[in-house]
mmCIF file of C-alpha atoms in Angstrom:
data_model
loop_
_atom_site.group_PDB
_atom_site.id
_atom_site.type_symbol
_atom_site.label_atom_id
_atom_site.label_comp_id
_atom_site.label_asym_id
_atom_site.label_seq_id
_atom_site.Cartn_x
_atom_site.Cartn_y
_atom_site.Cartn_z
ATOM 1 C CA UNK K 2 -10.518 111.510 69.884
ATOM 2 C CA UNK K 3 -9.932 110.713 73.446
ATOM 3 C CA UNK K 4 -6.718 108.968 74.264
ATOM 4 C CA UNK K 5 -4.715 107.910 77.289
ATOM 5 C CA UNK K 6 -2.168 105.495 78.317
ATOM 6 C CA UNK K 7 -3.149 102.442 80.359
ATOM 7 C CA UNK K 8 -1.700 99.770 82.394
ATOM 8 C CA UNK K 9 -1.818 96.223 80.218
ATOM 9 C CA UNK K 10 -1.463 93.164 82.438
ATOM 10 C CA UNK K 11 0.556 90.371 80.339
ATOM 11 C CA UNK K 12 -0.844 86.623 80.366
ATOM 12 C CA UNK K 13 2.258 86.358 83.324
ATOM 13 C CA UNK K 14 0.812 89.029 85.524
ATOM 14 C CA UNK K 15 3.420 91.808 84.672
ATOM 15 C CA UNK K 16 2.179 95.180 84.054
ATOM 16 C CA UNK K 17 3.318 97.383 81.193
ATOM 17 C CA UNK K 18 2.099 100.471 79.246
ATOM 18 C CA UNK K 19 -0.227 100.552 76.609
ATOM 19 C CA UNK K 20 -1.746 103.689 74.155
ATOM 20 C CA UNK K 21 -5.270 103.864 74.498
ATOM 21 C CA UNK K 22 -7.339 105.556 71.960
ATOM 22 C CA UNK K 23 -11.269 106.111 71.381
ATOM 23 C CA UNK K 24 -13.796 106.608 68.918
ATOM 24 C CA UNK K 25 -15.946 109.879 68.673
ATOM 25 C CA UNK K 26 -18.666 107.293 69.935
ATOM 26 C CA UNK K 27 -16.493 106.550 72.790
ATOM 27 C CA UNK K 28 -17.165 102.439 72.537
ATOM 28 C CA UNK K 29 -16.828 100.054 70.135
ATOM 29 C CA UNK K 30 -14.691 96.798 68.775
ATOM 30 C CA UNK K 31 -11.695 96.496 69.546
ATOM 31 C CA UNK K 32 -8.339 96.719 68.177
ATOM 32 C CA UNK K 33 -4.705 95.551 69.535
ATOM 33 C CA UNK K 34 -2.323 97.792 67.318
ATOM 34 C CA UNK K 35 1.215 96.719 67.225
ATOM 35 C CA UNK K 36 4.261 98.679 66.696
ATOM 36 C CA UNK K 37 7.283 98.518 64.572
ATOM 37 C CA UNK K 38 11.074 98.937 65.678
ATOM 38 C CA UNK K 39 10.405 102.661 66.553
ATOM 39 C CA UNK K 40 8.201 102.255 69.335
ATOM 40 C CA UNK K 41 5.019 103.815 70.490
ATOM 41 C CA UNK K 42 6.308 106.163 68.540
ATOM 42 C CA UNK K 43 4.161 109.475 67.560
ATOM 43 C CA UNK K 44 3.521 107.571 64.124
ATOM 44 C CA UNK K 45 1.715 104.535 65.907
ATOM 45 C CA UNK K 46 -0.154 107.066 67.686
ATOM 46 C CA UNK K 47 -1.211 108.568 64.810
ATOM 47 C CA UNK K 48 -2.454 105.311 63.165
ATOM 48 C CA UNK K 49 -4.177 104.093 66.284
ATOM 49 C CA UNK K 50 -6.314 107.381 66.452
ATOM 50 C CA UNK K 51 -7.196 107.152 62.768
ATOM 51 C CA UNK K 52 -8.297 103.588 63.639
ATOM 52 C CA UNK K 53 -10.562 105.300 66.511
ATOM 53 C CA UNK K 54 -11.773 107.970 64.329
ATOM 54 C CA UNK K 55 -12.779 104.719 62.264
ATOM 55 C CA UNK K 56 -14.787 103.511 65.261
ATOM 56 C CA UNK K 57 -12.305 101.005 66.706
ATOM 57 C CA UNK K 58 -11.396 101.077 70.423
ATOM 58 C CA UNK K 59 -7.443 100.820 69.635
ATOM 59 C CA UNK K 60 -4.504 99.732 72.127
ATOM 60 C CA UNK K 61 -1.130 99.881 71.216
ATOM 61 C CA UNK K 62 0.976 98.272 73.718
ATOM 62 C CA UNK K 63 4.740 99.002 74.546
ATOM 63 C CA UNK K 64 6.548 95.888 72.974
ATOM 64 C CA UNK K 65 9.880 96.946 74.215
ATOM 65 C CA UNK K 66 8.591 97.677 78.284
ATOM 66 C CA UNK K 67 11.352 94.870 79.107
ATOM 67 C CA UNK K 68 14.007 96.862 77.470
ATOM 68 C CA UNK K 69 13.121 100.309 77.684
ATOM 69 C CA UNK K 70 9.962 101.658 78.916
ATOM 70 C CA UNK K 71 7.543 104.002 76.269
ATOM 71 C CA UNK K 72 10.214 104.242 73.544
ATOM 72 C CA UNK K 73 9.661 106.555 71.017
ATOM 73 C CA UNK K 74 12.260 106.800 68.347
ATOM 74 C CA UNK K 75 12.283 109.414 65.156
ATOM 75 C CA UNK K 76 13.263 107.885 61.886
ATOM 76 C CA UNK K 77 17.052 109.200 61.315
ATOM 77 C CA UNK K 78 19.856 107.546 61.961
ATOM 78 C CA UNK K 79 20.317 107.184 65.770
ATOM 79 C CA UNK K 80 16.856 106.204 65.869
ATOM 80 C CA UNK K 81 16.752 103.486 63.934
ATOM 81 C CA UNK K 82 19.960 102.240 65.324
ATOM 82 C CA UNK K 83 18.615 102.012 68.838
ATOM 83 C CA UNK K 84 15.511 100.530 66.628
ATOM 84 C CA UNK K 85 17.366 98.203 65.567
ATOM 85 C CA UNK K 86 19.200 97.292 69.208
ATOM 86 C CA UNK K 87 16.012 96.735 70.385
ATOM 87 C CA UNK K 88 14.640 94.567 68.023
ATOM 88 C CA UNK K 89 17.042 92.281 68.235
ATOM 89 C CA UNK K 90 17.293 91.924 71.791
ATOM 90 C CA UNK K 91 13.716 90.919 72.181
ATOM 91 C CA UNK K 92 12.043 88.389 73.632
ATOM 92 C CA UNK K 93 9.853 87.003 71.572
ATOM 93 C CA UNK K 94 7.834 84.419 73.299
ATOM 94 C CA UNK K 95 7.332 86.942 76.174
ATOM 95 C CA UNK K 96 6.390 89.368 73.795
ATOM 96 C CA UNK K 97 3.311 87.404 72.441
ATOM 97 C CA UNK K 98 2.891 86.561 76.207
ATOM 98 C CA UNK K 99 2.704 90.460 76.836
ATOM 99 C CA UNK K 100 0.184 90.749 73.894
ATOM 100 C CA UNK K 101 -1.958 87.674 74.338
ATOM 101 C CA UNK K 102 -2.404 90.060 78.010
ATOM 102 C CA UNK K 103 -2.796 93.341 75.687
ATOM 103 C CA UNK K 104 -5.676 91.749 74.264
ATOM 104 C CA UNK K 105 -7.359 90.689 77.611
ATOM 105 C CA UNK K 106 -6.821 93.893 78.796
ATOM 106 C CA UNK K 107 -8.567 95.640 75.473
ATOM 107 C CA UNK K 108 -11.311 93.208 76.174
ATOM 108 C CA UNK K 109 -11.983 94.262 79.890
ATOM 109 C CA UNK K 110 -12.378 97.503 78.852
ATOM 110 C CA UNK K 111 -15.872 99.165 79.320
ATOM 111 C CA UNK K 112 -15.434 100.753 76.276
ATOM 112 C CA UNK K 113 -15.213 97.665 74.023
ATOM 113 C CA UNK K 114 -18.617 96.448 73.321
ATOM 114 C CA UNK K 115 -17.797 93.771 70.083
ATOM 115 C CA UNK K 116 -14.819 91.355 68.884
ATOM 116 C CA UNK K 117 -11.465 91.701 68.869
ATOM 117 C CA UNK K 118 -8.849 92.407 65.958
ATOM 118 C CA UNK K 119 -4.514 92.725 65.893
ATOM 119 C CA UNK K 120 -3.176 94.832 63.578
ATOM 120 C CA UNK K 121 0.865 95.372 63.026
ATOM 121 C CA UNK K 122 3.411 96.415 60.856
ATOM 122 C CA UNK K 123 7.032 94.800 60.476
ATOM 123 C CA UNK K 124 7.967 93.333 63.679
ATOM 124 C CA UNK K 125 4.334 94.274 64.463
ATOM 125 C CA UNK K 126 2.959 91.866 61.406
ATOM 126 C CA UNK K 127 5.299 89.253 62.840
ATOM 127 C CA UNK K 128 3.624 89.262 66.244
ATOM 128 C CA UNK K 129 0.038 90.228 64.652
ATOM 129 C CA UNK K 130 -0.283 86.453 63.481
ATOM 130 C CA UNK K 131 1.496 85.494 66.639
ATOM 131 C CA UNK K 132 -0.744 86.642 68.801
ATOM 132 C CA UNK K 133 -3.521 85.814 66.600
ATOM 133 C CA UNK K 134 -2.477 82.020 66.575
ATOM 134 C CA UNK K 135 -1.923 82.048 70.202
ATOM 135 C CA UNK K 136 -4.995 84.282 71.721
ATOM 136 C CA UNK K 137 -8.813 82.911 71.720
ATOM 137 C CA UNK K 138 -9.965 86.204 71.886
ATOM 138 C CA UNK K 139 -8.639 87.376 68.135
ATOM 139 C CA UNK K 140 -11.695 87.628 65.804
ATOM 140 C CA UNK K 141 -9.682 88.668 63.046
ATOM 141 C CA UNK K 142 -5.360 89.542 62.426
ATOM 142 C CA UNK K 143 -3.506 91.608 60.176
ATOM 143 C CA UNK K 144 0.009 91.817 58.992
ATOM 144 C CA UNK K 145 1.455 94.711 57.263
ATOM 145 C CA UNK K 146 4.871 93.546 55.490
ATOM 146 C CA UNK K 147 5.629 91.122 58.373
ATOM 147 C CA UNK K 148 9.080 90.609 59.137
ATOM 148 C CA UNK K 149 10.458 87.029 59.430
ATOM 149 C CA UNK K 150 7.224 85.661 59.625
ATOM 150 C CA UNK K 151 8.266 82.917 57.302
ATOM 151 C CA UNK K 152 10.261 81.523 60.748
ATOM 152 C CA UNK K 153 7.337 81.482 62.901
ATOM 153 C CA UNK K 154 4.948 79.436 60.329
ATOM 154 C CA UNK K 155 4.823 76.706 62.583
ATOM 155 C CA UNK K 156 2.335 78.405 64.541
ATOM 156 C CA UNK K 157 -0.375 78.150 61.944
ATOM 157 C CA UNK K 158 -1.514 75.113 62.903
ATOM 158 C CA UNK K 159 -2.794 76.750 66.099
ATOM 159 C CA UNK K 160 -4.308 79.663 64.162
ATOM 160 C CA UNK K 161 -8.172 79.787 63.957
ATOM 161 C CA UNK K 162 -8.538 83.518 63.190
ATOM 162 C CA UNK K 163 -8.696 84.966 59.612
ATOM 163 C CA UNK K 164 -5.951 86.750 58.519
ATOM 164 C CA UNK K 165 -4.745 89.410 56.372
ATOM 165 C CA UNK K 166 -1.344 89.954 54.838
ATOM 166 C CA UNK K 167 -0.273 93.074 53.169
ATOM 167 C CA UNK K 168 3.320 92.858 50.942
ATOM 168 C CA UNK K 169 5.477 95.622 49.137
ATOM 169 C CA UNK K 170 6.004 94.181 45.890
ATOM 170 C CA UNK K 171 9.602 96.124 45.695
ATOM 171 C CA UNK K 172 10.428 94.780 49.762
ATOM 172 C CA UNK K 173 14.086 93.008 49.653
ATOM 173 C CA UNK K 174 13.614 93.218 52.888
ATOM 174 C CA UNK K 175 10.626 90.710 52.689
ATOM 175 C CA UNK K 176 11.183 89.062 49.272
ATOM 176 C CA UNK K 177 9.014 86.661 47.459
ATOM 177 C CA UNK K 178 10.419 83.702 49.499
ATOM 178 C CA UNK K 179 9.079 85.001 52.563
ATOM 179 C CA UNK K 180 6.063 85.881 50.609
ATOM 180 C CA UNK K 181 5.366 82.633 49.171
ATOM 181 C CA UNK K 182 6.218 80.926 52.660
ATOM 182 C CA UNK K 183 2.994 82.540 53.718
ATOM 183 C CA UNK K 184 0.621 81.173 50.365
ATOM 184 C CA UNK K 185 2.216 77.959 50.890
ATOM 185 C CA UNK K 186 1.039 77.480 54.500
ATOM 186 C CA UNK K 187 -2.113 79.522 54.842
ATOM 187 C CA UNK K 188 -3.315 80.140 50.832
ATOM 188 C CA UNK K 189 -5.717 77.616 51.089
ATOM 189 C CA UNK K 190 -7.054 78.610 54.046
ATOM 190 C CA UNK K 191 -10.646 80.253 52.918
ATOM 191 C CA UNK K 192 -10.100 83.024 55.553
ATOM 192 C CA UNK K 193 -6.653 84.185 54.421
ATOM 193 C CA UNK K 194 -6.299 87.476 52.503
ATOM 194 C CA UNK K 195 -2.517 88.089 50.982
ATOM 195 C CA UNK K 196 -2.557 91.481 48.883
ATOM 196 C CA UNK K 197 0.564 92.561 46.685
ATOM 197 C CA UNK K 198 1.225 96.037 46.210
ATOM 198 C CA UNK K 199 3.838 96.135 43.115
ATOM 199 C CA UNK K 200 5.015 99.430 42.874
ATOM 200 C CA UNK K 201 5.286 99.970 47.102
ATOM 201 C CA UNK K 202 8.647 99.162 49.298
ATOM 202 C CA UNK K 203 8.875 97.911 52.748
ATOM 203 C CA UNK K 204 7.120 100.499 54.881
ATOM 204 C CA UNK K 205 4.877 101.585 52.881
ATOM 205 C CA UNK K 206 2.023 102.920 55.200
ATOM 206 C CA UNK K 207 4.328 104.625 57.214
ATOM 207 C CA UNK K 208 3.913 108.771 56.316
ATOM 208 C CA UNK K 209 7.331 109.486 58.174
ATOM 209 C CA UNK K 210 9.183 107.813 56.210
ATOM 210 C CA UNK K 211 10.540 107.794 52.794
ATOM 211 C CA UNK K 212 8.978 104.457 51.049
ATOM 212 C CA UNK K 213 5.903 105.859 52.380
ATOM 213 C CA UNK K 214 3.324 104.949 49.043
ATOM 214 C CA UNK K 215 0.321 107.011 49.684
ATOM 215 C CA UNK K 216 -2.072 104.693 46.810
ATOM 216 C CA UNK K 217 -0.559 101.575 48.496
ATOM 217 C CA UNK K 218 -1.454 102.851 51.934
ATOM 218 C CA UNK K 219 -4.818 103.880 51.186
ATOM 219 C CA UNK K 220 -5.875 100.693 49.024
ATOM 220 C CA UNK K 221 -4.619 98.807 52.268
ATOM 221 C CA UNK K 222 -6.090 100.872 54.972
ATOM 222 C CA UNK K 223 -9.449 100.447 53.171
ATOM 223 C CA UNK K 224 -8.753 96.408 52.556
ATOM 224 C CA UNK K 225 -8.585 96.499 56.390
ATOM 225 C CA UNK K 226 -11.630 98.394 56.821
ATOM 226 C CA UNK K 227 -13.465 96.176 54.954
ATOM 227 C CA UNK K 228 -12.219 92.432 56.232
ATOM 228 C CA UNK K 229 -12.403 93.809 60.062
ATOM 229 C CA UNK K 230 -16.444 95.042 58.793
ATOM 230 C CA UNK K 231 -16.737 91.782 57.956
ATOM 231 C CA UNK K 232 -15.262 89.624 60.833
ATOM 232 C CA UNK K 233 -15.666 91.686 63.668
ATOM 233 C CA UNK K 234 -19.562 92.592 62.989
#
């Protein structure tokens, strides 16, 4: 894989950093991959490569630019509580701003020769579907255990992509409320997917840390692989 950083211009004509990662082909669809509390962190990079090795042209932009430039937090302690800090001090409608930009940006790219697709985890699954309801240039969005996201269901009306929601069936911090928030507004929808995985926790794809649920992760990753086949072809 070939990767780089890049500069992303956001939908307000700031510029920010964003990972940049290619497939052995070197073009292809792309993919807007968004990060959880920790950052750009080397675990996003990780994931956005093995997206590229997958054939997807995959940006992962820095959320947190505002706050702190190219963050990249380890899992322990005082990691997770400047995580944490961050998260909580965010901007949220500039953030989508920023990403609705991210995915201009991934589309101006001479690498990317198809559709476009979001992909996030947490915080990242929040703003997946925001982004997705809020960009014309999402083909297809994906939330991994998406935090909140039963407060931000009001932008479903302006959602036109298909989406994807993956769940820990042993998350507290996601519960079945927040679960069933998402079936009540978007079940019916023909293009929504919403997967359970009862025996994973919150986190589960991520390999650094604990709750990581290797069958959960894998079932997922290939659930993915599959609904972006089919909406980004």
């Amino acid at each position: 894989m070939t990767s780089r950083w890049i500069d992303i211009t956001s939908s307000t004509g700031e510029t920010f950093g964003g990972y940049l990662s290619l497939p052995p082909t070197g073009k292809g669809p792309g993919l807007v991959l968004i990060q959880e509390i920790w950052g750009v962190n080397d675990h996003i990079r990780k994931v956005a490569d093995q997206y590229a090795a997958d054939g997807f042209v995959v940006l992962a932009p820095d959320v947190f630019w505002r706050q702190t430039p190219r963050v990249d937090l380890n899992y322990d302690e005082p990691g997770t509580k400047q995580a944490y800090g961050l998260m909580q001090g965010l901007d949220q409608p500039a953030a989508v701003k920023d990403l609705v930009g991210a995915v201009s940006t991934l589309k101006a790219q001479p690498e990317v020769t198809g559709k476009i697709a979001t992909v996030g985890y947490c915080m990242g699954g929040r703003l997946s579907f925001l982004t997705a309801a809020n960009s014309p240039d999402v083909a297809a969005g994906v939330a991994y255990y998406p935090g909140a996201i039963n407060t931000v269901m009001g932008d479903a009306a302006k959602l036109k992509a298909p989406m994807q929601f993956h769940f820990g069936g042993l998350d507290t911090h996601i519960g079945k409320d927040v679960r069933q928030a998402v079936i009540d507004e978007l079940g019916d929808r023909e293009e929504t997917e919403v997967y359970i995985y009862e025996n994973a926790d919150h986190g589960f794809n991520c390999w650094g840390r604990p709750m990581y649920h290797q069958n959960a992760a894998l079932l997922a990753h290939g659930r993915v692989l599959e609904f972006l086949a089919e909406h980004l072809a």
